[in-house]
mmCIF file of N, CA and C in Angstrom:
data_model
loop_
_atom_site.group_PDB
_atom_site.id
_atom_site.type_symbol
_atom_site.label_atom_id
_atom_site.label_comp_id
_atom_site.label_asym_id
_atom_site.label_seq_id
_atom_site.Cartn_x
_atom_site.Cartn_y
_atom_site.Cartn_z
ATOM 1 N N MET W 677 98.095 81.831 106.066
ATOM 2 C CA MET W 677 97.037 82.749 105.607
ATOM 3 C C MET W 677 97.594 83.963 104.936
ATOM 4 N N VAL W 678 97.109 84.112 103.567
ATOM 5 C CA VAL W 678 97.659 85.020 102.823
ATOM 6 C C VAL W 678 96.845 86.355 102.952
ATOM 7 N N ARG W 679 97.593 87.533 102.966
ATOM 8 C CA ARG W 679 96.850 88.965 103.008
ATOM 9 C C ARG W 679 96.272 89.133 101.665
ATOM 10 N N ASP W 680 94.917 89.609 101.751
ATOM 11 C CA ASP W 680 94.185 90.002 100.701
ATOM 12 C C ASP W 680 94.789 91.408 100.281
ATOM 13 N N THR W 681 95.611 91.499 99.179
ATOM 14 C CA THR W 681 95.975 92.709 99.043
ATOM 15 C C THR W 681 95.230 93.755 98.522
ATOM 16 N N TYR W 682 93.899 93.448 97.848
ATOM 17 C CA TYR W 682 93.090 94.281 97.202
ATOM 18 C C TYR W 682 92.308 95.006 98.579
ATOM 19 N N ALA W 683 92.430 94.520 99.711
ATOM 20 C CA ALA W 683 91.797 95.397 100.922
ATOM 21 C C ALA W 683 92.723 96.277 101.559
ATOM 22 N N TYR W 684 93.796 96.150 101.107
ATOM 23 C CA TYR W 684 94.910 97.173 101.672
ATOM 24 C C TYR W 684 95.115 98.337 100.772
ATOM 25 N N ARG W 685 95.196 99.643 101.334
ATOM 26 C CA ARG W 685 95.525 100.669 100.462
ATOM 27 C C ARG W 685 96.664 101.476 101.106
ATOM 28 N N GLN W 686 97.326 102.531 100.450
ATOM 29 C CA GLN W 686 98.357 103.305 101.258
ATOM 30 C C GLN W 686 97.691 104.438 101.719
ATOM 31 N N VAL W 687 98.399 104.552 103.170
ATOM 32 C CA VAL W 687 97.842 105.485 104.072
ATOM 33 C C VAL W 687 99.200 106.217 104.725
ATOM 34 N N ALA W 688 98.945 107.532 104.659
ATOM 35 C CA ALA W 688 100.125 108.294 105.476
ATOM 36 C C ALA W 688 99.673 108.470 106.797
ATOM 37 N N VAL W 689 100.391 108.233 107.731
ATOM 38 C CA VAL W 689 100.207 108.284 109.193
ATOM 39 C C VAL W 689 101.389 109.132 109.762
ATOM 40 N N GLU W 690 101.004 109.392 111.276
ATOM 41 C CA GLU W 690 101.938 110.303 111.904
ATOM 42 C C GLU W 690 101.961 109.865 113.222
ATOM 43 N N SER W 691 103.049 110.033 114.139
ATOM 44 C CA SER W 691 103.111 109.847 115.423
ATOM 45 C C SER W 691 102.610 111.031 116.145
ATOM 46 N N ARG W 692 101.799 110.969 117.027
ATOM 47 C CA ARG W 692 101.356 112.029 118.031
ATOM 48 C C ARG W 692 101.060 111.592 119.410
ATOM 49 N N ARG W 693 101.243 112.678 120.234
ATOM 50 C CA ARG W 693 100.874 112.368 121.457
ATOM 51 C C ARG W 693 99.455 112.724 122.039
ATOM 52 N N VAL W 694 98.833 111.412 122.560
ATOM 53 C CA VAL W 694 97.276 111.616 122.809
ATOM 54 C C VAL W 694 97.357 111.249 124.305
ATOM 55 N N GLY W 695 97.242 112.198 125.118
ATOM 56 C CA GLY W 695 97.237 112.013 126.605
ATOM 57 C C GLY W 695 98.827 111.727 127.041
ATOM 58 N N ALA W 696 99.058 110.720 127.636
ATOM 59 C CA ALA W 696 100.458 110.353 127.847
ATOM 60 C C ALA W 696 101.173 109.420 126.992
ATOM 61 N N ALA W 697 100.182 108.910 126.011
ATOM 62 C CA ALA W 697 100.871 107.623 125.263
ATOM 63 C C ALA W 697 101.122 108.442 123.849
ATOM 64 N N VAL W 698 101.918 107.618 122.957
ATOM 65 C CA VAL W 698 102.132 108.409 121.597
ATOM 66 C C VAL W 698 101.522 107.165 120.713
ATOM 67 N N GLN W 699 100.618 107.784 119.914
ATOM 68 C CA GLN W 699 99.829 107.012 119.123
ATOM 69 C C GLN W 699 100.075 107.277 117.551
ATOM 70 N N ILE W 700 99.667 106.292 116.631
ATOM 71 C CA ILE W 700 99.696 106.581 115.167
ATOM 72 C C ILE W 700 98.471 106.805 114.852
ATOM 73 N N ARG W 701 98.201 107.814 114.016
ATOM 74 C CA ARG W 701 96.818 108.417 113.466
ATOM 75 C C ARG W 701 97.082 108.766 112.233
ATOM 76 N N PRO W 702 96.086 108.513 111.060
ATOM 77 C CA PRO W 702 96.147 109.143 109.841
ATOM 78 C C PRO W 702 96.511 110.687 109.814
ATOM 79 N N VAL W 703 97.103 110.950 108.751
ATOM 80 C CA VAL W 703 97.521 112.401 108.515
ATOM 81 C C VAL W 703 96.116 113.207 107.939
ATOM 82 N N PRO W 704 95.947 114.397 108.368
ATOM 83 C CA PRO W 704 94.726 114.973 107.754
ATOM 84 C C PRO W 704 94.981 115.150 106.358
ATOM 85 N N GLY W 705 93.840 115.278 105.662
ATOM 86 C CA GLY W 705 93.754 115.497 103.999
ATOM 87 C C GLY W 705 93.535 114.354 103.190
ATOM 88 N N GLN W 706 93.267 113.267 103.807
ATOM 89 C CA GLN W 706 92.958 111.863 102.930
ATOM 90 C C GLN W 706 91.787 111.279 103.270
ATOM 91 N N ALA W 707 91.603 110.176 103.077
ATOM 92 C CA ALA W 707 90.434 109.437 103.027
ATOM 93 C C ALA W 707 89.884 109.167 104.335
ATOM 94 N N PHE W 708 90.882 108.994 105.305
ATOM 95 C CA PHE W 708 90.573 108.548 106.664
ATOM 96 C C PHE W 708 90.602 109.687 107.616
ATOM 97 N N SER W 709 89.686 109.708 108.641
ATOM 98 C CA SER W 709 89.624 110.579 109.650
ATOM 99 C C SER W 709 90.928 110.589 110.382
ATOM 100 N N PRO W 710 91.571 111.707 110.694
ATOM 101 C CA PRO W 710 92.676 111.746 111.544
ATOM 102 C C PRO W 710 92.381 111.371 113.213
ATOM 103 N N GLU W 711 91.016 111.379 113.385
ATOM 104 C CA GLU W 711 90.794 110.583 114.790
ATOM 105 C C GLU W 711 90.904 108.997 114.752
ATOM 106 N N LEU W 712 90.846 108.428 113.451
ATOM 107 C CA LEU W 712 90.735 107.145 113.579
ATOM 108 C C LEU W 712 92.216 106.301 114.225
ATOM 109 N N SER W 713 91.864 105.234 114.924
ATOM 110 C CA SER W 713 92.868 104.633 115.309
ATOM 111 C C SER W 713 93.677 103.694 114.360
ATOM 112 N N VAL W 714 95.168 103.587 114.517
ATOM 113 C CA VAL W 714 95.692 102.900 113.757
ATOM 114 C C VAL W 714 96.547 101.718 114.450
ATOM 115 N N GLN W 715 96.232 100.515 114.167
ATOM 116 C CA GLN W 715 97.102 99.473 114.931
ATOM 117 C C GLN W 715 98.052 98.799 113.890
ATOM 118 N N CYS W 716 99.331 99.194 114.403
ATOM 119 C CA CYS W 716 100.338 98.803 113.484
ATOM 120 C C CYS W 716 101.850 98.473 114.502
ATOM 121 N N SER W 717 102.859 98.228 113.874
ATOM 122 C CA SER W 717 103.958 97.916 114.544
ATOM 123 C C SER W 717 104.426 98.933 115.687
ATOM 124 N N ARG W 718 104.739 98.538 116.928
ATOM 125 C CA ARG W 718 105.079 99.538 118.028
ATOM 126 C C ARG W 718 106.419 100.227 117.738
ATOM 127 N N ARG W 719 107.238 99.855 116.749
ATOM 128 C CA ARG W 719 108.253 100.663 116.471
ATOM 129 C C ARG W 719 108.054 102.002 115.783
ATOM 130 N N LEU W 720 106.888 102.075 115.291
ATOM 131 C CA LEU W 720 106.537 103.494 114.830
ATOM 132 C C LEU W 720 106.188 104.440 115.919
ATOM 133 N N SER W 721 105.796 104.155 117.055
ATOM 134 C CA SER W 721 105.528 104.840 118.266
ATOM 135 C C SER W 721 106.628 105.008 119.180
ATOM 136 N N ASP W 722 107.767 104.326 118.848
ATOM 137 C CA ASP W 722 108.909 104.537 119.702
ATOM 138 C C ASP W 722 109.745 105.904 119.464
ATOM 139 N N THR W 723 109.704 106.707 120.341
ATOM 140 C CA THR W 723 110.440 108.060 120.229
ATOM 141 C C THR W 723 111.973 108.064 120.278
ATOM 142 N N ALA W 724 112.397 106.804 120.862
ATOM 143 C CA ALA W 724 113.852 106.671 120.693
ATOM 144 C C ALA W 724 114.230 106.401 119.178
ATOM 145 N N LEU W 725 113.398 105.872 118.545
ATOM 146 C CA LEU W 725 113.664 105.462 117.034
ATOM 147 C C LEU W 725 113.522 106.700 115.906
ATOM 148 N N TYR W 726 112.111 107.101 116.355
ATOM 149 C CA TYR W 726 111.335 108.399 115.462
ATOM 150 C C TYR W 726 111.064 109.260 116.312
ATOM 151 N N PRO W 727 111.282 110.451 115.979
ATOM 152 C CA PRO W 727 110.851 111.583 116.772
ATOM 153 C C PRO W 727 109.245 111.876 116.765
ATOM 154 N N LEU W 728 108.720 112.328 117.909
ATOM 155 C CA LEU W 728 107.208 112.747 117.784
ATOM 156 C C LEU W 728 106.922 113.495 116.356
ATOM 157 N N GLY W 729 105.765 113.162 115.596
ATOM 158 C CA GLY W 729 105.473 113.996 114.576
ATOM 159 C C GLY W 729 105.919 113.308 113.318
ATOM 160 N N SER W 730 106.698 112.161 113.336
ATOM 161 C CA SER W 730 107.175 111.625 111.941
ATOM 162 C C SER W 730 106.199 111.082 111.463
ATOM 163 N N LYS W 731 106.267 111.163 110.034
ATOM 164 C CA LYS W 731 105.298 110.520 109.174
ATOM 165 C C LYS W 731 105.543 109.196 108.434
ATOM 166 N N PHE W 732 104.660 108.507 108.250
ATOM 167 C CA PHE W 732 104.980 106.958 107.692
ATOM 168 C C PHE W 732 104.035 106.821 106.421
ATOM 169 N N LEU W 733 104.392 106.019 105.675
ATOM 170 C CA LEU W 733 103.471 105.442 104.601
ATOM 171 C C LEU W 733 103.295 103.901 104.978
ATOM 172 N N LEU W 734 102.023 103.439 105.131
ATOM 173 C CA LEU W 734 101.624 102.260 105.624
ATOM 174 C C LEU W 734 100.653 101.560 104.547
ATOM 175 N N PHE W 735 100.620 100.558 104.431
ATOM 176 C CA PHE W 735 99.644 99.522 103.757
ATOM 177 C C PHE W 735 98.596 99.190 104.821
ATOM 178 N N ALA W 736 97.521 99.695 104.648
ATOM 179 C CA ALA W 736 96.657 99.610 105.870
ATOM 180 C C ALA W 736 95.095 99.147 105.422
ATOM 181 N N LYS W 737 94.420 98.581 106.034
ATOM 182 C CA LYS W 737 93.027 98.203 105.563
ATOM 183 C C LYS W 737 91.895 98.771 106.646
ATOM 184 N N LEU W 738 90.702 99.084 106.559
ATOM 185 C CA LEU W 738 89.839 99.592 107.459
ATOM 186 C C LEU W 738 89.266 98.346 107.937
ATOM 187 N N THR W 739 89.142 97.953 109.371
ATOM 188 C CA THR W 739 88.242 96.902 109.853
ATOM 189 C C THR W 739 87.724 97.326 111.031
ATOM 190 N N ASP W 740 86.718 96.480 111.571
ATOM 191 C CA ASP W 740 86.083 96.811 112.986
ATOM 192 C C ASP W 740 85.993 95.594 113.839
ATOM 193 N N ARG W 741 86.900 94.668 113.578
ATOM 194 C CA ARG W 741 86.812 93.354 114.671
ATOM 195 C C ARG W 741 85.756 93.069 115.261
ATOM 196 N N LEU W 742 84.836 92.365 114.498
ATOM 197 C CA LEU W 742 83.663 91.717 115.091
ATOM 198 C C LEU W 742 82.709 92.864 115.460
ATOM 199 N N GLY W 743 82.456 93.943 114.693
ATOM 200 C CA GLY W 743 81.505 94.890 114.785
ATOM 201 C C GLY W 743 81.728 95.942 115.965
ATOM 202 N N GLY W 744 83.071 96.070 116.221
ATOM 203 C CA GLY W 744 83.480 97.089 117.385
ATOM 204 C C GLY W 744 83.784 98.416 116.679
ATOM 205 N N THR W 745 84.434 99.347 117.146
ATOM 206 C CA THR W 745 84.823 100.523 116.705
ATOM 207 C C THR W 745 85.846 100.280 115.699
ATOM 208 N N PRO W 746 85.585 100.995 114.402
ATOM 209 C CA PRO W 746 86.318 100.897 113.152
ATOM 210 C C PRO W 746 87.878 101.327 113.557
ATOM 211 N N PHE W 747 88.850 100.929 112.838
ATOM 212 C CA PHE W 747 90.279 101.060 112.957
ATOM 213 C C PHE W 747 90.984 100.604 111.868
ATOM 214 N N LEU W 748 92.151 101.305 111.571
ATOM 215 C CA LEU W 748 92.974 100.846 110.496
ATOM 216 C C LEU W 748 94.032 100.121 111.098
ATOM 217 N N TYR W 749 94.332 98.924 110.101
ATOM 218 C CA TYR W 749 95.294 97.820 110.562
ATOM 219 C C TYR W 749 96.321 97.756 109.448
ATOM 220 N N ALA W 750 97.670 97.773 109.967
ATOM 221 C CA ALA W 750 98.714 97.375 109.070
ATOM 222 C C ALA W 750 99.440 96.321 109.688
ATOM 223 N N TYR W 751 99.936 95.333 108.867
ATOM 224 C CA TYR W 751 100.683 94.456 109.326
ATOM 225 C C TYR W 751 102.062 94.849 110.068
ATOM 226 N N HIS W 752 102.160 94.207 111.237
ATOM 227 C CA HIS W 752 103.630 94.645 112.018
ATOM 228 C C HIS W 752 104.929 94.398 111.494
ATOM 229 N N GLY W 753 104.878 93.368 110.465
ATOM 230 C CA GLY W 753 106.094 92.934 109.831
ATOM 231 C C GLY W 753 106.638 93.915 108.678
ATOM 232 N N ASP W 754 105.713 94.718 108.187
ATOM 233 C CA ASP W 754 106.005 95.383 106.889
ATOM 234 C C ASP W 754 107.178 96.425 107.165
ATOM 235 N N ALA W 755 107.944 96.785 106.170
ATOM 236 C CA ALA W 755 109.079 97.711 106.478
ATOM 237 C C ALA W 755 108.555 99.139 106.918
ATOM 238 N N ASP W 756 109.368 99.711 107.697
ATOM 239 C CA ASP W 756 109.027 101.173 108.045
ATOM 240 C C ASP W 756 109.349 101.933 106.834
ATOM 241 N N VAL W 757 108.370 102.859 106.378
ATOM 242 C CA VAL W 757 108.724 103.664 105.341
ATOM 243 C C VAL W 757 108.364 105.039 105.872
ATOM 244 N N LEU W 758 109.507 105.837 106.093
ATOM 245 C CA LEU W 758 109.554 107.147 106.401
ATOM 246 C C LEU W 758 109.379 108.174 105.436
ATOM 247 N N LEU W 759 108.263 109.052 105.567
ATOM 248 C CA LEU W 759 108.135 110.106 104.649
ATOM 249 C C LEU W 759 108.562 111.469 105.030
ATOM 250 N N SER W 760 109.351 112.160 104.187
ATOM 251 C CA SER W 760 109.708 113.472 104.327
ATOM 252 C C SER W 760 108.573 114.454 104.265
ATOM 253 N N VAL W 761 108.778 115.648 104.778
ATOM 254 C CA VAL W 761 107.816 116.673 104.397
ATOM 255 C C VAL W 761 107.127 116.787 103.193
ATOM 256 N N LYS W 762 108.213 116.760 102.213
ATOM 257 C CA LYS W 762 107.761 116.980 100.781
ATOM 258 C C LYS W 762 107.238 115.736 100.264
ATOM 259 N N GLU W 763 107.532 114.668 100.432
ATOM 260 C CA GLU W 763 106.899 113.379 100.178
ATOM 261 C C GLU W 763 105.533 113.243 100.629
ATOM 262 N N ALA W 764 105.385 113.652 101.933
ATOM 263 C CA ALA W 764 104.050 113.544 102.571
ATOM 264 C C ALA W 764 103.185 114.573 101.836
ATOM 265 N N LYS W 765 103.527 115.687 101.494
ATOM 266 C CA LYS W 765 102.681 116.632 100.665
ATOM 267 C C LYS W 765 102.288 116.253 99.444
ATOM 268 N N ALA W 766 103.226 115.857 98.764
ATOM 269 C CA ALA W 766 102.990 115.001 97.384
ATOM 270 C C ALA W 766 102.158 114.090 97.254
ATOM 271 N N PHE W 767 102.252 113.178 98.547
ATOM 272 C CA PHE W 767 101.240 112.119 98.600
ATOM 273 C C PHE W 767 99.884 112.523 98.732
ATOM 274 N N LEU W 768 99.684 113.289 99.567
ATOM 275 C CA LEU W 768 98.284 113.967 99.957
ATOM 276 C C LEU W 768 97.828 114.631 98.846
ATOM 277 N N GLY W 769 98.737 115.382 98.124
ATOM 278 C CA GLY W 769 98.090 116.184 96.947
ATOM 279 C C GLY W 769 97.668 115.198 95.845
ATOM 280 N N ALA W 770 98.181 113.912 95.810
ATOM 281 C CA ALA W 770 97.767 113.026 94.670
ATOM 282 C C ALA W 770 96.304 112.308 94.880
ATOM 283 N N PHE W 771 95.960 112.388 96.412
ATOM 284 C CA PHE W 771 94.949 111.369 96.534
ATOM 285 C C PHE W 771 94.009 112.471 97.296
ATOM 286 N N LYS W 772 93.142 113.110 96.315
ATOM 287 C CA LYS W 772 91.776 113.916 96.898
ATOM 288 C C LYS W 772 90.642 112.918 96.959
ATOM 289 N N ARG W 773 90.143 112.362 98.215
ATOM 290 C CA ARG W 773 89.028 111.642 98.180
ATOM 291 C C ARG W 773 88.191 111.974 99.134
ATOM 292 N N GLY W 774 86.967 111.541 99.542
ATOM 293 C CA GLY W 774 86.146 111.779 100.630
ATOM 294 C C GLY W 774 86.531 111.224 101.720
ATOM 295 N N ARG W 775 86.213 111.754 102.800
ATOM 296 C CA ARG W 775 86.538 110.954 104.267
ATOM 297 C C ARG W 775 86.049 109.878 104.514
ATOM 298 N N ILE W 776 86.403 108.862 105.165
ATOM 299 C CA ILE W 776 85.830 107.577 105.634
ATOM 300 C C ILE W 776 85.568 107.639 106.865
#
C-alpha cells in the first residue's frame, strides 16, 4: 500500500518525560497542540540514542484510528531528522497557523 503523501505534513516534535515514560509530542508554536500524542519510531524516545528534549522533524498525519482519540502518525521507517535549536526556531517561525 502506498502512502498518501498529501495527507502528511512536516511537524516538529520533541522528546519529553511524561510520568515515567519518554514520549514524543509536538513542539509548541505550530498547528498541532503540544498535548497531542505522536506515534512514531521508538528510536526517537530512546534516551541512549537521543537525550531528553531532542527535537525532530517528522512527516506525520493526523488520524483517529476508527473514531478514537486523535493523534499524529509518522511512519517508523522514515529517517531520523534531528533539529538543532536554530533549525527548530526557523521552522516554527516559517509556519504560523492555527492550532488543530
